[in-house]
Amino acid sequence: MELPEQPSQVHLTARNLRGIAHPLRVRILTVLRTEGPATATMLGRRLDKNTGATSYHLRQLAEYGFVTEAPSRGGRRERWWQASHANTVVPDDEVLGESGGLGVAYLQALGRVWSDALTAAIEATPSLTPEWRDAQDFGDYALTLTPADAKELTAEIHALLRRRTAAGARAAPDTAHVAFQFQLFPTSEDRHDTQPTDTE
């Protein structure tokens, strides 16, 4: 399936976060980006939601510029929607620094969606071919890093994934779309309060 051309990125701001900081909207946008244009009815079936819910959230995504109407398919009168951008850049430090704000709500929505995807993958493991069961991987590493080390490691991982993306899909018979998730964060015992203290 050939996906429509999209601008590469959308940067999240205090304003447009209002349109995306919701788990169902993150899921809808993910499906449109990875599977191509769809109608509210199609998305409802895909995400096990009623069409009224997907229609409402599509309108919210459209209002904030995350999706646009796509050309209708096959003469059908249903509205088709497509993602406006290929990926999303997380909010800047100022937005994320607001405790309980929309930046945190967006990351919570992402966490739910990613957790659901991981759970679904684990549950589907018995149905995979032996080759894909062997290739699939779940793991974590405990590292000791400075903030600069952590940024460097993250940049290296992103660079590797961008090279894989740029290489495109190979026409091998066992090629499949895969999801690569990773999270890097200080563990609970090292989440220091970095706010300035009053020493006067």
Short mmCIF file of C-alpha atoms in Angstrom, two decimals:
data_model
loop_
_atom_site.label_atom_id
_atom_site.label_comp_id
_atom_site.label_asym_id
_atom_site.label_seq_id
_atom_site.Cartn_x
_atom_site.Cartn_y
_atom_site.Cartn_z
CA MET A 1 0.00 0.00 0.00
CA GLU A 2 1.32 3.42 -0.98
CA LEU A 3 0.74 6.11 1.62
CA PRO A 4 0.13 9.76 0.61
CA GLU A 5 2.98 12.26 0.78
CA GLN A 6 3.04 14.11 4.11
CA PRO A 7 5.16 16.86 5.66
CA SER A 8 7.64 15.07 7.87
CA GLN A 9 6.86 16.48 11.30
CA VAL A 10 4.43 18.39 13.46
CA HIS A 11 5.78 20.11 16.58
CA LEU A 12 3.56 20.03 19.63
CA THR A 13 2.80 23.32 21.34
CA ALA A 14 0.67 24.43 24.26
CA ARG A 15 -2.14 25.11 21.77
CA ASN A 16 -2.23 22.06 19.51
CA LEU A 17 -1.73 19.65 22.41
CA ARG A 18 -5.42 20.21 23.11
CA GLY A 19 -6.17 18.31 19.92
CA ILE A 20 -4.01 15.22 20.54
CA ALA A 21 -3.72 14.64 24.31
CA HIS A 22 -6.21 11.75 24.31
CA PRO A 23 -5.49 8.00 23.88
CA LEU A 24 -8.11 7.42 21.16
CA ARG A 25 -6.85 10.37 19.11
CA VAL A 26 -3.29 9.05 19.35
CA ARG A 27 -4.53 5.63 18.18
CA ILE A 28 -6.53 7.13 15.29
CA LEU A 29 -3.55 9.19 14.15
CA THR A 30 -1.26 6.16 14.40
CA VAL A 31 -3.60 4.06 12.22
CA LEU A 32 -3.90 6.81 9.60
CA ARG A 33 -0.12 7.19 9.47
CA THR A 34 0.69 3.50 9.23
CA GLU A 35 -2.28 2.12 7.28
CA GLY A 36 -3.33 5.06 5.13
CA PRO A 37 -6.57 7.05 4.70
CA ALA A 38 -9.78 5.76 6.24
CA THR A 39 -13.34 6.75 7.10
CA ALA A 40 -14.76 7.11 10.59
CA THR A 41 -16.64 3.84 10.07
CA MET A 42 -13.46 1.99 9.06
CA LEU A 43 -11.58 3.41 12.03
CA GLY A 44 -14.42 2.43 14.34
CA ARG A 45 -14.17 -1.19 13.18
CA ARG A 46 -10.38 -1.14 13.36
CA LEU A 47 -10.30 0.29 16.90
CA ASP A 48 -13.47 -1.39 18.22
CA LYS A 49 -15.23 1.95 18.76
CA ASN A 50 -18.55 3.29 17.52
CA THR A 51 -18.58 5.57 14.50
CA GLY A 52 -19.88 8.50 16.54
CA ALA A 53 -16.78 8.40 18.75
CA THR A 54 -14.32 8.17 15.87
CA SER A 55 -16.15 10.94 13.97
CA TYR A 56 -15.96 13.27 16.97
CA HIS A 57 -12.27 12.65 17.57
CA LEU A 58 -11.46 13.00 13.86
CA ARG A 59 -13.10 16.43 13.89
CA GLN A 60 -10.99 17.41 16.90
CA LEU A 61 -7.82 16.17 15.21
CA ALA A 62 -8.76 18.12 12.08
CA GLU A 63 -9.46 21.32 14.03
CA TYR A 64 -5.89 21.27 15.37
CA GLY A 65 -4.29 20.31 12.05
CA PHE A 66 -3.34 16.67 12.71
CA VAL A 67 -5.59 15.21 9.99
CA THR A 68 -7.10 16.49 6.76
CA GLU A 69 -9.83 15.24 4.47
CA ALA A 70 -8.57 12.83 1.82
CA PRO A 71 -10.00 12.37 -1.66
CA SER A 72 -13.04 10.07 -1.56
CA ARG A 73 -12.52 6.53 -2.83
CA GLY A 74 -14.59 4.80 -5.50
CA GLY A 75 -17.33 7.41 -5.64
CA ARG A 76 -18.38 6.82 -2.03
CA ARG A 77 -19.87 9.79 -0.19
CA GLU A 78 -18.28 8.97 3.16
CA ARG A 79 -15.59 11.38 4.35
CA TRP A 80 -12.10 9.96 4.12
CA TRP A 81 -9.35 11.23 6.39
CA GLN A 82 -5.57 11.16 6.22
CA ALA A 83 -2.73 12.15 8.54
CA SER A 84 -1.31 15.62 7.88
CA HIS A 85 2.24 14.71 9.00
CA ALA A 86 4.47 11.64 9.08
CA ASN A 87 5.43 11.96 12.76
CA THR A 88 5.10 14.07 15.89
CA VAL A 89 7.80 15.91 17.85
CA VAL A 90 7.19 15.76 21.61
CA PRO A 91 6.46 19.02 23.45
CA ASP A 92 9.31 21.29 24.45
CA ASP A 93 10.72 21.47 27.96
CA GLU A 94 8.53 24.38 29.05
CA VAL A 95 5.31 22.53 28.18
CA LEU A 96 6.47 19.28 29.76
CA GLY A 97 7.48 21.10 32.94
CA GLU A 98 3.85 21.91 33.78
CA SER A 99 2.86 19.26 36.32
CA GLY A 100 -0.47 17.72 35.35
CA GLY A 101 -0.64 19.82 32.16
CA LEU A 102 -1.41 18.82 28.59
CA GLY A 103 2.20 17.81 27.89
CA VAL A 104 2.02 15.15 30.58
CA ALA A 105 -1.49 14.15 29.43
CA TYR A 106 -0.15 13.59 25.91
CA LEU A 107 2.72 11.42 27.17
CA GLN A 108 0.24 9.45 29.28
CA ALA A 109 -1.89 8.88 26.17
CA LEU A 110 1.19 7.68 24.29
CA GLY A 111 2.10 5.37 27.15
CA ARG A 112 -1.34 3.77 27.09
CA VAL A 113 -1.28 3.25 23.34
CA TRP A 114 2.24 1.78 23.40
CA SER A 115 1.39 -0.46 26.35
CA ASP A 116 -1.71 -1.76 24.54
CA ALA A 117 0.36 -2.45 21.42
CA LEU A 118 2.95 -4.38 23.43
CA THR A 119 0.26 -6.41 25.19
CA ALA A 120 -1.39 -7.25 21.86
CA ALA A 121 1.97 -8.35 20.43
CA ILE A 122 2.63 -10.62 23.39
CA GLU A 123 -0.83 -12.17 23.12
CA ALA A 124 -0.30 -12.78 19.38
CA THR A 125 3.10 -14.47 19.87
CA PRO A 126 1.76 -18.08 19.60
CA SER A 127 0.31 -17.28 16.16
CA LEU A 128 3.65 -16.10 14.71
CA THR A 129 5.84 -18.22 12.49
CA PRO A 130 8.89 -19.71 14.24
CA GLU A 131 11.09 -17.23 12.34
CA TRP A 132 9.14 -14.21 13.62
CA ARG A 133 8.92 -15.60 17.15
CA ASP A 134 12.71 -15.81 17.09
CA ALA A 135 13.07 -12.30 15.62
CA GLN A 136 10.64 -10.64 18.04
CA ASP A 137 12.34 -9.18 21.10
CA PHE A 138 11.31 -7.68 24.44
CA GLY A 139 13.94 -6.38 26.82
CA ASP A 140 15.32 -3.57 28.89
CA TYR A 141 18.72 -2.34 30.05
CA ALA A 142 19.74 -0.67 33.29
CA LEU A 143 22.36 1.99 32.48
CA THR A 144 24.14 4.73 34.46
CA LEU A 145 24.20 7.90 32.35
CA THR A 146 24.48 11.67 32.59
CA PRO A 147 21.77 13.71 30.85
CA ALA A 148 24.26 14.36 28.04
CA ASP A 149 24.98 10.61 27.72
CA ALA A 150 21.25 9.90 27.58
CA LYS A 151 20.68 12.47 24.81
CA GLU A 152 23.60 11.04 22.82
CA LEU A 153 22.28 7.48 23.13
CA THR A 154 18.79 8.55 22.08
CA ALA A 155 20.20 10.42 19.06
CA GLU A 156 22.16 7.31 18.01
CA ILE A 157 19.05 5.14 18.20
CA HIS A 158 17.01 7.65 16.18
CA ALA A 159 19.76 7.89 13.56
CA LEU A 160 19.83 4.10 13.17
CA LEU A 161 16.06 3.92 12.80
CA ARG A 162 16.03 6.77 10.27
CA ARG A 163 18.59 4.86 8.17
CA ARG A 164 16.34 1.79 8.27
CA THR A 165 13.33 3.91 7.30
CA ALA A 166 15.21 5.54 4.43
CA ALA A 167 16.26 2.13 3.11
CA GLY A 168 12.59 1.31 2.45
CA ALA A 169 10.85 -2.05 2.43
CA ARG A 170 12.63 -4.93 0.77
CA ALA A 171 10.60 -7.15 -1.55
CA ALA A 172 11.34 -10.34 0.37
CA PRO A 173 8.45 -12.79 0.88
CA ASP A 174 8.82 -12.70 4.68
CA THR A 175 8.86 -8.88 4.99
CA ALA A 176 6.44 -7.49 7.60
CA HIS A 177 5.71 -4.11 9.15
CA VAL A 178 7.25 -4.03 12.63
CA ALA A 179 6.96 -1.62 15.56
CA PHE A 180 10.09 -0.54 17.43
CA GLN A 181 9.34 1.05 20.80
CA PHE A 182 11.86 2.38 23.26
CA GLN A 183 11.69 4.57 26.34
CA LEU A 184 14.56 6.19 28.22
CA PHE A 185 13.88 7.73 31.63
CA PRO A 186 15.46 8.03 35.10
CA THR A 187 14.39 5.19 37.40
CA SER A 188 12.37 5.94 40.52
CA GLU A 189 15.30 6.20 42.93
CA ASP A 190 17.02 8.79 40.71
CA ARG A 191 14.15 11.17 39.88
CA HIS A 192 15.70 14.17 41.59
CA ASP A 193 13.88 17.42 42.12
CA THR A 194 15.75 19.83 39.83
CA GLN A 195 13.88 22.96 40.86
CA PRO A 196 16.13 25.69 42.30
CA THR A 197 16.15 25.86 46.08
CA ASP A 198 16.01 29.03 48.18
CA THR A 199 19.30 29.24 50.06
CA GLU A 200 18.69 32.67 51.58
#
